[in-house]
PDB file of C-alpha atoms in Angstrom:
ATOM      1  CA  MET O  23      96.326 126.378  68.553  1.00  0.00           C
ATOM      2  CA  ILE O  24      95.360 125.328  72.391  1.00  0.00           C
ATOM      3  CA  GLY O  25      97.709 126.865  74.749  1.00  0.00           C
ATOM      4  CA  SER O  26      96.062 125.757  77.933  1.00  0.00           C
ATOM      5  CA  ALA O  27      92.903 123.795  79.361  1.00  0.00           C
ATOM      6  CA  TRP O  28      91.240 124.898  82.339  1.00  0.00           C
ATOM      7  CA  LEU O  29      89.002 122.566  84.029  1.00  0.00           C
ATOM      8  CA  ALA O  30      86.293 124.272  86.366  1.00  0.00           C
ATOM      9  CA  ALA O  31      83.871 122.008  88.596  1.00  0.00           C
ATOM     10  CA  GLU O  32      80.485 121.999  88.267  1.00  0.00           C
ATOM     11  CA  GLY O  33      78.326 125.444  88.846  1.00  0.00           C
ATOM     12  CA  PHE O  34      81.856 127.187  88.771  1.00  0.00           C
ATOM     13  CA  GLU O  35      82.384 127.828  84.951  1.00  0.00           C
ATOM     14  CA  ALA O  36      81.578 131.848  85.534  1.00  0.00           C
ATOM     15  CA  GLU O  37      83.792 132.022  88.566  1.00  0.00           C
ATOM     16  CA  LEU O  38      86.633 130.824  86.005  1.00  0.00           C
ATOM     17  CA  VAL O  39      85.521 132.730  83.251  1.00  0.00           C
ATOM     18  CA  GLU O  40      86.060 136.436  85.140  1.00  0.00           C
ATOM     19  CA  GLU O  41      89.275 135.061  86.788  1.00  0.00           C
ATOM     20  CA  LEU O  42      91.215 133.884  83.810  1.00  0.00           C
ATOM     21  CA  ARG O  43      90.119 137.197  82.293  1.00  0.00           C
ATOM     22  CA  ARG O  44      91.114 139.480  85.218  1.00  0.00           C
ATOM     23  CA  SER O  45      94.535 137.776  84.447  1.00  0.00           C
ATOM     24  CA  GLY O  46      94.317 138.932  80.589  1.00  0.00           C
ATOM     25  CA  ARG O  47      94.014 135.039  79.669  1.00  0.00           C
ATOM     26  CA  ARG O  48      91.920 134.238  77.128  1.00  0.00           C
ATOM     27  CA  ILE O  49      89.128 131.638  75.937  1.00  0.00           C
ATOM     28  CA  ALA O  50      88.570 130.590  72.991  1.00  0.00           C
ATOM     29  CA  ALA O  51      85.917 127.599  73.247  1.00  0.00           C
ATOM     30  CA  TRP O  52      84.354 125.239  75.969  1.00  0.00           C
ATOM     31  CA  HIS O  53      84.525 121.599  76.082  1.00  0.00           C
ATOM     32  CA  GLY O  54      81.942 120.612  78.789  1.00  0.00           C
ATOM     33  CA  ARG O  55      83.648 121.811  82.186  1.00  0.00           C
ATOM     34  CA  LEU O  56      87.263 122.015  80.225  1.00  0.00           C
ATOM     35  CA  ALA O  57      88.178 125.683  79.480  1.00  0.00           C
ATOM     36  CA  LEU O  58      90.335 125.779  76.178  1.00  0.00           C
ATOM     37  CA  SER O  59      92.648 129.004  75.834  1.00  0.00           C
ATOM     38  CA  PRO O  60      95.217 130.084  73.659  1.00  0.00           C
ATOM     39  CA  ASP O  61      97.028 131.377  76.277  1.00  0.00           C
ATOM     40  CA  PRO O  62      99.763 129.992  78.854  1.00  0.00           C
ATOM     41  CA  PRO O  63      99.037 127.935  81.964  1.00  0.00           C
ATOM     42  CA  GLY O  64      99.223 129.564  85.014  1.00  0.00           C
ATOM     43  CA  PRO O  65      97.832 128.863  88.564  1.00  0.00           C
ATOM     44  CA  ALA O  66      94.120 130.100  88.824  1.00  0.00           C
ATOM     45  CA  ALA O  67      92.254 129.269  92.231  1.00  0.00           C
ATOM     46  CA  TRP O  68      89.064 128.398  90.643  1.00  0.00           C
ATOM     47  CA  ALA O  69      89.958 125.073  88.284  1.00  0.00           C
ATOM     48  CA  LEU O  70      89.991 121.916  89.665  1.00  0.00           C
ATOM     49  CA  ASP O  71      92.578 121.441  87.408  1.00  0.00           C
ATOM     50  CA  VAL O  72      95.014 123.094  84.892  1.00  0.00           C
ATOM     51  CA  TRP O  73      96.368 120.720  81.291  1.00  0.00           C
ATOM     52  CA  THR O  74      99.559 122.748  81.454  1.00  0.00           C
ATOM     53  CA  GLU O  75     100.908 121.302  78.188  1.00  0.00           C
ATOM     54  CA  PRO O  76      98.047 119.955  75.798  1.00  0.00           C
ATOM     55  CA  ARG O  77      98.675 118.737  72.134  1.00  0.00           C
ATOM     56  CA  GLU O  78      95.990 118.333  69.274  1.00  0.00           C
ATOM     57  CA  VAL O  79      96.666 115.044  67.490  1.00  0.00           C
ATOM     58  CA  SER O  80      94.570 113.347  64.576  1.00  0.00           C
ATOM     59  CA  VAL O  81      93.225 109.650  65.323  1.00  0.00           C
ATOM     60  CA  ARG O  82      91.148 107.622  62.443  1.00  0.00           C
ATOM     61  CA  SER O  83      90.303 104.954  64.518  1.00  0.00           C
ATOM     62  CA  VAL O  84      90.333 103.774  69.052  1.00  0.00           C
ATOM     63  CA  LYS O  85      93.184 101.870  68.429  1.00  0.00           C
ATOM     64  CA  ASP O  86      95.001 105.306  67.157  1.00  0.00           C
ATOM     65  CA  ALA O  87      93.749 107.208  69.756  1.00  0.00           C
ATOM     66  CA  ALA O  88      95.244 104.775  72.211  1.00  0.00           C
ATOM     67  CA  ASP O  89      98.176 104.331  70.514  1.00  0.00           C
ATOM     68  CA  ALA O  90      99.214 107.964  70.353  1.00  0.00           C
ATOM     69  CA  LEU O  91      99.039 108.462  74.002  1.00  0.00           C
ATOM     70  CA  ARG O  92     100.667 105.409  74.673  1.00  0.00           C
ATOM     71  CA  ALA O  93     103.480 106.290  72.369  1.00  0.00           C
ATOM     72  CA  ILE O  94     103.749 109.685  75.217  1.00  0.00           C
ATOM     73  CA  GLN O  95     103.316 108.181  78.430  1.00  0.00           C
ATOM     74  CA  ARG O  96     101.921 105.199  80.229  1.00  0.00           C
ATOM     75  CA  ASN O  97      99.871 107.045  82.638  1.00  0.00           C
ATOM     76  CA  TRP O  98      96.446 108.421  81.403  1.00  0.00           C
ATOM     77  CA  SER O  99      93.031 109.756  82.672  1.00  0.00           C
ATOM     78  CA  SER O 100      90.418 110.657  80.784  1.00  0.00           C
ATOM     79  CA  TYR O 101      87.820 114.143  80.879  1.00  0.00           C
ATOM     80  CA  LEU O 102      84.599 113.151  78.748  1.00  0.00           C
ATOM     81  CA  ALA O 103      82.660 115.642  77.723  1.00  0.00           C
ATOM     82  CA  ALA O 104      81.298 114.137  74.615  1.00  0.00           C
ATOM     83  CA  HIS O 105      81.864 110.933  72.540  1.00  0.00           C
ATOM     84  CA  HIS O 106      81.911 108.788  76.095  1.00  0.00           C
ATOM     85  CA  ARG O 107      81.364 105.425  73.465  1.00  0.00           C
ATOM     86  CA  ARG O 108      84.688 106.139  71.662  1.00  0.00           C
ATOM     87  CA  GLY O 109      86.042 107.424  74.769  1.00  0.00           C
ATOM     88  CA  ALA O 110      85.069 104.379  76.855  1.00  0.00           C
ATOM     89  CA  LEU O 111      86.882 101.810  74.122  1.00  0.00           C
ATOM     90  CA  ILE O 112      90.399 104.232  73.961  1.00  0.00           C
ATOM     91  CA  ALA O 113      90.035 103.978  78.084  1.00  0.00           C
ATOM     92  CA  GLU O 114      89.983 100.230  78.137  1.00  0.00           C
ATOM     93  CA  ARG O 115      92.889  99.812  76.128  1.00  0.00           C
ATOM     94  CA  LEU O 116      94.737 102.184  78.080  1.00  0.00           C
ATOM     95  CA  PRO O 117      96.710 100.970  81.370  1.00  0.00           C
ATOM     96  CA  PRO O 118      94.466 101.649  83.815  1.00  0.00           C
ATOM     97  CA  VAL O 119      94.729 104.158  86.952  1.00  0.00           C
ATOM     98  CA  LYS O 120      93.957 103.203  90.731  1.00  0.00           C
ATOM     99  CA  ALA O 121      92.307 106.309  91.473  1.00  0.00           C
ATOM    100  CA  LYS O 122      91.161 104.705  94.712  1.00  0.00           C
ATOM    101  CA  PRO O 123      90.149 106.955  97.660  1.00  0.00           C
ATOM    102  CA  LEU O 124      92.702 108.010 100.426  1.00  0.00           C
ATOM    103  CA  ALA O 125      92.626 106.914 103.859  1.00  0.00           C
ATOM    104  CA  PHE O 126      93.158 110.499 104.953  1.00  0.00           C
ATOM    105  CA  PRO O 127      96.220 111.757 106.156  1.00  0.00           C
ATOM    106  CA  GLU O 128      97.425 109.305 103.214  1.00  0.00           C
ATOM    107  CA  PRO O 129      99.272 111.314 101.102  1.00  0.00           C
ATOM    108  CA  ALA O 130      98.276 112.758  97.460  1.00  0.00           C
ATOM    109  CA  PRO O 131      99.621 110.287  94.337  1.00  0.00           C
ATOM    110  CA  THR O 132     102.995 110.462  92.710  1.00  0.00           C
ATOM    111  CA  SER O 133     103.064 108.874  90.320  1.00  0.00           C
ATOM    112  CA  HIS O 134     103.093 110.981  87.060  1.00  0.00           C
ATOM    113  CA  LEU O 135      99.231 111.445  85.716  1.00  0.00           C
ATOM    114  CA  GLY O 136      98.715 113.207  82.305  1.00  0.00           C
ATOM    115  CA  ALA O 137      94.767 113.961  80.992  1.00  0.00           C
ATOM    116  CA  TRP O 138      93.497 113.906  77.772  1.00  0.00           C
ATOM    117  CA  THR O 139      89.895 114.343  75.801  1.00  0.00           C
ATOM    118  CA  LEU O 140      88.260 113.621  72.815  1.00  0.00           C
ATOM    119  CA  LEU O 141      87.267 116.681  70.799  1.00  0.00           C
ATOM    120  CA  ALA O 142      85.870 115.064  67.841  1.00  0.00           C
ATOM    121  CA  PRO O 143      86.107 111.448  67.459  1.00  0.00           C
ATOM    122  CA  ASP O 144      88.825 111.911  64.914  1.00  0.00           C
ATOM    123  CA  ARG O 145      90.990 114.811  66.869  1.00  0.00           C
ATOM    124  CA  LEU O 146      92.391 114.158  70.413  1.00  0.00           C
ATOM    125  CA  LEU O 147      93.221 116.989  73.392  1.00  0.00           C
ATOM    126  CA  CYS O 148      95.970 115.547  75.851  1.00  0.00           C
ATOM    127  CA  SER O 149      98.429 116.855  77.643  1.00  0.00           C
ATOM    128  CA  PRO O 150     100.995 115.195  79.480  1.00  0.00           C
ATOM    129  CA  THR O 151     101.265 117.157  82.331  1.00  0.00           C
ATOM    130  CA  LYS O 152      98.897 119.056  84.724  1.00  0.00           C
ATOM    131  CA  SER O 153      98.533 120.608  87.857  1.00  0.00           C
ATOM    132  CA  SER O 154      96.620 118.118  89.771  1.00  0.00           C
ATOM    133  CA  PRO O 155      97.912 114.656  90.707  1.00  0.00           C
ATOM    134  CA  PHE O 156      93.749 113.521  91.069  1.00  0.00           C
ATOM    135  CA  VAL O 157      91.271 112.739  88.056  1.00  0.00           C
ATOM    136  CA  ASN O 158      90.639 116.146  86.848  1.00  0.00           C
ATOM    137  CA  GLY O 159      91.294 117.225  90.030  1.00  0.00           C
ATOM    138  CA  GLU O 160      89.262 115.329  92.029  1.00  0.00           C
ATOM    139  CA  VAL O 161      89.630 113.918  95.586  1.00  0.00           C
ATOM    140  CA  ALA O 162      87.565 111.157  97.070  1.00  0.00           C
ATOM    141  CA  PHE O 163      88.278 109.880 101.073  1.00  0.00           C
ATOM    142  CA  LEU O 164      87.446 106.899 102.604  1.00  0.00           C
ATOM    143  CA  GLU O 165      84.675 108.505 104.320  1.00  0.00           C
ATOM    144  CA  ASP O 166      83.890 108.396 108.077  1.00  0.00           C
ATOM    145  CA  ARG O 167      80.055 108.043 108.450  1.00  0.00           C
ATOM    146  CA  GLU O 168      79.737 107.603 112.376  1.00  0.00           C
ATOM    147  CA  GLY O 169      82.153 110.208 114.196  1.00  0.00           C
ATOM    148  CA  PRO O 170      82.303 113.740 112.315  1.00  0.00           C
ATOM    149  CA  PRO O 171      78.917 115.950 113.199  1.00  0.00           C
ATOM    150  CA  SER O 172      78.974 117.310 109.413  1.00  0.00           C
ATOM    151  CA  ARG O 173      80.483 116.535 106.286  1.00  0.00           C
ATOM    152  CA  ALA O 174      82.840 119.950 106.639  1.00  0.00           C
ATOM    153  CA  TYR O 175      85.738 117.720 107.108  1.00  0.00           C
ATOM    154  CA  LEU O 176      86.095 116.497 104.183  1.00  0.00           C
ATOM    155  CA  LYS O 177      86.910 119.908 102.376  1.00  0.00           C
ATOM    156  CA  LEU O 178      89.576 120.277 105.590  1.00  0.00           C
ATOM    157  CA  TRP O 179      90.932 116.653 105.193  1.00  0.00           C
ATOM    158  CA  GLU O 180      90.921 117.875 100.733  1.00  0.00           C
ATOM    159  CA  ALA O 181      92.490 121.387 101.508  1.00  0.00           C
ATOM    160  CA  LEU O 182      95.740 119.268 104.004  1.00  0.00           C
ATOM    161  CA  THR O 183      96.009 117.072 101.485  1.00  0.00           C
ATOM    162  CA  ARG O 184      96.552 119.496  98.691  1.00  0.00           C
ATOM    163  CA  LEU O 185      99.119 121.477 101.099  1.00  0.00           C
ATOM    164  CA  GLY O 186     101.327 118.324 101.511  1.00  0.00           C
ATOM    165  CA  ARG O 187     101.015 119.182 105.547  1.00  0.00           C
ATOM    166  CA  HIS O 188      98.810 118.373 108.425  1.00  0.00           C
ATOM    167  CA  PRO O 189      99.200 119.137 112.146  1.00  0.00           C
ATOM    168  CA  ALA O 190     101.322 116.352 114.233  1.00  0.00           C
ATOM    169  CA  PRO O 191     100.403 115.206 117.842  1.00  0.00           C
ATOM    170  CA  GLY O 192     100.884 117.552 120.414  1.00  0.00           C
ATOM    171  CA  GLU O 193     100.958 120.627 118.007  1.00  0.00           C
ATOM    172  CA  ARG O 194      98.301 123.280 119.544  1.00  0.00           C
ATOM    173  CA  CYS O 195      95.657 124.120 116.790  1.00  0.00           C
ATOM    174  CA  LEU O 196      92.666 127.444 117.255  1.00  0.00           C
ATOM    175  CA  ASP O 197      89.817 126.132 115.456  1.00  0.00           C
ATOM    176  CA  LEU O 198      87.832 129.144 114.508  1.00  0.00           C
ATOM    177  CA  GLY O 199      83.826 129.198 114.014  1.00  0.00           C
ATOM    178  CA  ALA O 200      84.208 125.435 114.903  1.00  0.00           C
ATOM    179  CA  SER O 201      80.567 124.495 116.042  1.00  0.00           C
ATOM    180  CA  PRO O 202      79.158 121.556 115.465  1.00  0.00           C
ATOM    181  CA  GLY O 203      83.027 120.238 115.149  1.00  0.00           C
ATOM    182  CA  GLY O 204      83.678 118.920 111.912  1.00  0.00           C
ATOM    183  CA  TRP O 205      86.960 120.286 111.735  1.00  0.00           C
ATOM    184  CA  THR O 206      87.709 120.231 115.614  1.00  0.00           C
ATOM    185  CA  TRP O 207      86.959 116.146 115.101  1.00  0.00           C
ATOM    186  CA  ALA O 208      89.703 115.861 112.317  1.00  0.00           C
ATOM    187  CA  LEU O 209      92.107 117.887 114.215  1.00  0.00           C
ATOM    188  CA  ALA O 210      91.635 115.626 117.311  1.00  0.00           C
ATOM    189  CA  LYS O 211      91.827 112.313 115.035  1.00  0.00           C
ATOM    190  CA  LEU O 212      95.305 113.570 113.998  1.00  0.00           C
ATOM    191  CA  GLY O 213      96.458 113.601 117.922  1.00  0.00           C
ATOM    192  CA  ALA O 214      96.221 117.482 117.928  1.00  0.00           C
ATOM    193  CA  LEU O 215      95.132 119.553 121.038  1.00  0.00           C
ATOM    194  CA  VAL O 216      91.828 121.953 119.630  1.00  0.00           C
ATOM    195  CA  GLU O 217      90.880 124.662 121.381  1.00  0.00           C
ATOM    196  CA  ALA O 218      87.404 124.994 119.425  1.00  0.00           C
ATOM    197  CA  VAL O 219      86.012 128.280 119.500  1.00  0.00           C
ATOM    198  CA  ASP O 220      82.441 129.336 119.116  1.00  0.00           C
ATOM    199  CA  LYS O 221      79.509 130.945 120.859  1.00  0.00           C
ATOM    200  CA  ALA O 222      77.466 127.666 119.660  1.00  0.00           C
ATOM    201  CA  PRO O 223      78.053 124.306 121.132  1.00  0.00           C
ATOM    202  CA  LEU O 224      80.255 121.547 119.916  1.00  0.00           C
ATOM    203  CA  ASP O 225      78.387 118.140 119.170  1.00  0.00           C
ATOM    204  CA  PRO O 226      78.733 116.400 123.072  1.00  0.00           C
ATOM    205  CA  ARG O 227      80.784 113.557 121.465  1.00  0.00           C
ATOM    206  CA  VAL O 228      83.404 116.000 119.660  1.00  0.00           C
ATOM    207  CA  ALA O 229      83.829 117.975 122.917  1.00  0.00           C
ATOM    208  CA  ALA O 230      84.658 114.793 124.533  1.00  0.00           C
ATOM    209  CA  MET O 231      87.357 113.387 122.730  1.00  0.00           C
ATOM    210  CA  PRO O 232      90.822 113.616 124.045  1.00  0.00           C
ATOM    211  CA  GLY O 233      92.620 116.870 123.172  1.00  0.00           C
ATOM    212  CA  VAL O 234      89.222 119.163 123.111  1.00  0.00           C
ATOM    213  CA  THR O 235      88.635 121.986 124.747  1.00  0.00           C
ATOM    214  CA  MET O 236      85.946 124.443 124.038  1.00  0.00           C
ATOM    215  CA  ARG O 237      85.668 128.305 124.029  1.00  0.00           C
ATOM    216  CA  ASN O 238      82.147 129.818 123.878  1.00  0.00           C
ATOM    217  CA  GLU O 239      83.149 133.495 122.560  1.00  0.00           C
ATOM    218  CA  SER O 240      82.993 134.770 119.208  1.00  0.00           C
ATOM    219  CA  ALA O 241      85.935 134.109 116.587  1.00  0.00           C
ATOM    220  CA  PHE O 242      86.430 138.122 116.123  1.00  0.00           C
ATOM    221  CA  GLY O 243      86.357 138.927 119.608  1.00  0.00           C
ATOM    222  CA  LEU O 244      90.129 137.130 120.419  1.00  0.00           C
ATOM    223  CA  ASP O 245      92.556 139.653 120.420  1.00  0.00           C
ATOM    224  CA  PRO O 246      94.874 137.695 118.391  1.00  0.00           C
ATOM    225  CA  ALA O 247      98.156 139.796 119.942  1.00  0.00           C
ATOM    226  CA  LYS O 248      97.304 138.250 123.238  1.00  0.00           C
ATOM    227  CA  GLN O 249      96.582 135.071 122.487  1.00  0.00           C
ATOM    228  CA  PRO O 250      99.143 132.257 123.257  1.00  0.00           C
ATOM    229  CA  PRO O 251     101.698 130.786 119.794  1.00  0.00           C
ATOM    230  CA  VAL O 252      99.694 128.234 118.607  1.00  0.00           C
ATOM    231  CA  ASP O 253     101.095 126.270 115.667  1.00  0.00           C
ATOM    232  CA  TRP O 254      97.656 126.113 113.258  1.00  0.00           C
ATOM    233  CA  LEU O 255      94.997 129.107 112.740  1.00  0.00           C
ATOM    234  CA  PHE O 256      91.610 126.879 111.159  1.00  0.00           C
ATOM    235  CA  SER O 257      88.526 128.855 110.478  1.00  0.00           C
ATOM    236  CA  ASP O 258      85.401 127.778 108.798  1.00  0.00           C
ATOM    237  CA  VAL O 259      83.496 131.035 110.150  1.00  0.00           C
ATOM    238  CA  ILE O 260      80.337 132.157 108.477  1.00  0.00           C
ATOM    239  CA  CYS O 261      81.080 135.691 107.632  1.00  0.00           C
ATOM    240  CA  TYR O 262      81.442 138.133 104.596  1.00  0.00           C
ATOM    241  CA  PRO O 263      85.180 137.397 103.204  1.00  0.00           C
ATOM    242  CA  ALA O 264      85.820 141.130 103.706  1.00  0.00           C
ATOM    243  CA  ARG O 265      85.210 140.542 107.436  1.00  0.00           C
ATOM    244  CA  LEU O 266      87.653 137.281 107.470  1.00  0.00           C
ATOM    245  CA  LEU O 267      90.270 139.173 105.688  1.00  0.00           C
ATOM    246  CA  ALA O 268      90.516 142.079 107.945  1.00  0.00           C
ATOM    247  CA  LEU O 269      90.591 139.043 110.777  1.00  0.00           C
ATOM    248  CA  VAL O 270      93.429 137.016 108.787  1.00  0.00           C
ATOM    249  CA  ASN O 271      95.717 139.906 108.297  1.00  0.00           C
ATOM    250  CA  ARG O 272      95.718 140.592 112.056  1.00  0.00           C
ATOM    251  CA  TRP O 273      96.434 137.079 112.944  1.00  0.00           C
ATOM    252  CA  ILE O 274      99.294 137.676 110.585  1.00  0.00           C
ATOM    253  CA  ALA O 275     100.716 140.555 111.881  1.00  0.00           C
ATOM    254  CA  ALA O 276      99.959 139.878 115.603  1.00  0.00           C
ATOM    255  CA  GLY O 277     102.664 136.762 114.481  1.00  0.00           C
ATOM    256  CA  THR O 278     101.021 133.964 116.950  1.00  0.00           C
ATOM    257  CA  ALA O 279      99.783 131.774 114.486  1.00  0.00           C
ATOM    258  CA  ARG O 280     102.447 129.639 112.361  1.00  0.00           C
ATOM    259  CA  ASN O 281     100.282 127.837 109.829  1.00  0.00           C
ATOM    260  CA  LEU O 282      97.112 129.560 108.539  1.00  0.00           C
ATOM    261  CA  VAL O 283      93.601 127.456 106.674  1.00  0.00           C
ATOM    262  CA  CYS O 284      90.820 129.320 106.208  1.00  0.00           C
ATOM    263  CA  THR O 285      87.417 129.087 103.639  1.00  0.00           C
ATOM    264  CA  VAL O 286      86.581 132.188 102.153  1.00  0.00           C
ATOM    265  CA  LYS O 287      82.852 132.088 101.906  1.00  0.00           C
ATOM    266  CA  PHE O 288      81.083 134.292  99.469  1.00  0.00           C
ATOM    267  CA  GLN O 289      77.666 135.282 100.058  1.00  0.00           C
ATOM    268  CA  GLY O 290      75.841 135.722  97.068  1.00  0.00           C
ATOM    269  CA  ALA O 291      77.628 137.096  93.923  1.00  0.00           C
ATOM    270  CA  THR O 292      81.429 135.671  94.071  1.00  0.00           C
ATOM    271  CA  ASP O 293      83.396 138.811  95.357  1.00  0.00           C
ATOM    272  CA  HIS O 294      86.414 138.515  92.893  1.00  0.00           C
ATOM    273  CA  ASP O 295      88.549 142.128  94.626  1.00  0.00           C
ATOM    274  CA  ILE O 296      88.514 139.938  97.799  1.00  0.00           C
ATOM    275  CA  ALA O 297      89.987 136.648  96.180  1.00  0.00           C
ATOM    276  CA  ALA O 298      92.558 138.861  94.520  1.00  0.00           C
ATOM    277  CA  ALA O 299      93.452 140.175  98.273  1.00  0.00           C
ATOM    278  CA  PHE O 300      93.790 137.335  99.998  1.00  0.00           C
ATOM    279  CA  ALA O 301      95.938 135.437  96.666  1.00  0.00           C
ATOM    280  CA  ALA O 302      98.481 138.929  97.677  1.00  0.00           C
ATOM    281  CA  ILE O 303      98.763 137.720 100.708  1.00  0.00           C
ATOM    282  CA  PRO O 304     102.621 136.661 100.744  1.00  0.00           C
ATOM    283  CA  GLY O 305     103.020 132.890 100.924  1.00  0.00           C
ATOM    284  CA  ALA O 306      99.399 132.542 100.453  1.00  0.00           C
ATOM    285  CA  VAL O 307      97.954 129.409  98.741  1.00  0.00           C
ATOM    286  CA  LEU O 308      94.598 129.896  97.565  1.00  0.00           C
ATOM    287  CA  PHE O 309      92.169 127.418  95.711  1.00  0.00           C
ATOM    288  CA  HIS O 310      88.810 125.918  95.001  1.00  0.00           C
ATOM    289  CA  GLY O 311      88.732 122.033  96.197  1.00  0.00           C
ATOM    290  CA  ALA O 312      86.242 119.405  94.645  1.00  0.00           C
ATOM    291  CA  HIS O 313      84.393 119.180  98.543  1.00  0.00           C
ATOM    292  CA  ASN O 314      83.880 123.088  98.058  1.00  0.00           C
ATOM    293  CA  LYS O 315      80.815 124.596  97.830  1.00  0.00           C
ATOM    294  CA  HIS O 316      80.899 128.536  96.862  1.00  0.00           C
ATOM    295  CA  GLU O 317      83.692 128.969  98.606  1.00  0.00           C
ATOM    296  CA  LEU O 318      87.927 128.777  98.494  1.00  0.00           C
ATOM    297  CA  MET O 319      90.318 127.380 100.428  1.00  0.00           C
ATOM    298  CA  PHE O 320      93.003 130.290 102.082  1.00  0.00           C
ATOM    299  CA  ALA O 321      96.384 128.875 103.487  1.00  0.00           C
ATOM    300  CA  ARG O 322      99.848 130.519 104.584  1.00  0.00           C
ATOM    301  CA  LEU O 323     102.282 128.063 106.014  1.00  0.00           C
ATOM    302  CA  GLY O 324     104.848 128.858 108.410  1.00  0.00           C
TER     303      GLY O 324
END
């Protein structure tokens, strides 16, 4: 019996395996990037999506499969790791899911969405509920290919969309490790007041944006206890995760940043002990987004 299913991002299946092992959850089989477990669902940072109510259904035909899904609910998304032609024919018989790219800061969809796949031509696996409101946990955006100096802004957009919060106009933000300015650009576009901190310069176009000031300092040289309070602390600093953890704990202890959003970048092998330490911080949210590479997003909202 399948009690839960966990969808990993491509190339990060091993991270999900280890995280589930550490939480005492077993993997009975893989279906593409979908880990099938006999154990109940729960949070997993390395899963883009968690199928929380999986059920197996025997089907005799394409029509039979579509009818079975429609009898449960209206909105379904598919994950097809095999039997692609048959799966496409089933999807054609279902109401279309409008998965258009978001125009940030447009909120995440609130409509109910389930997920299904074909384990075999005559065996359907479907879950009426899942953890992500996005198809296969992957959020797409209407990208800005002119303004930002890098594509790093996309993972910040995704993090804020998943969190359901973002800086309001006039809120004070500190952006650590800001160069060349992708996150600073995204925050300034929201109307926030951004102090960018980095020894390297910002892209001149970002530095000239209203509300942006630059501090040519090291993110690790700041004493959080001596900084003016900020509404948001952001960090996309390239450093070892243990060093970032110490930095985050200093800012939390000082109480001078109401909200924190940071990228935990892994150097070489994934440090699951450090990931667990981030997850153990009271109020922590930890996840691997569709726009992340070998890194996790950490957030703690006030």
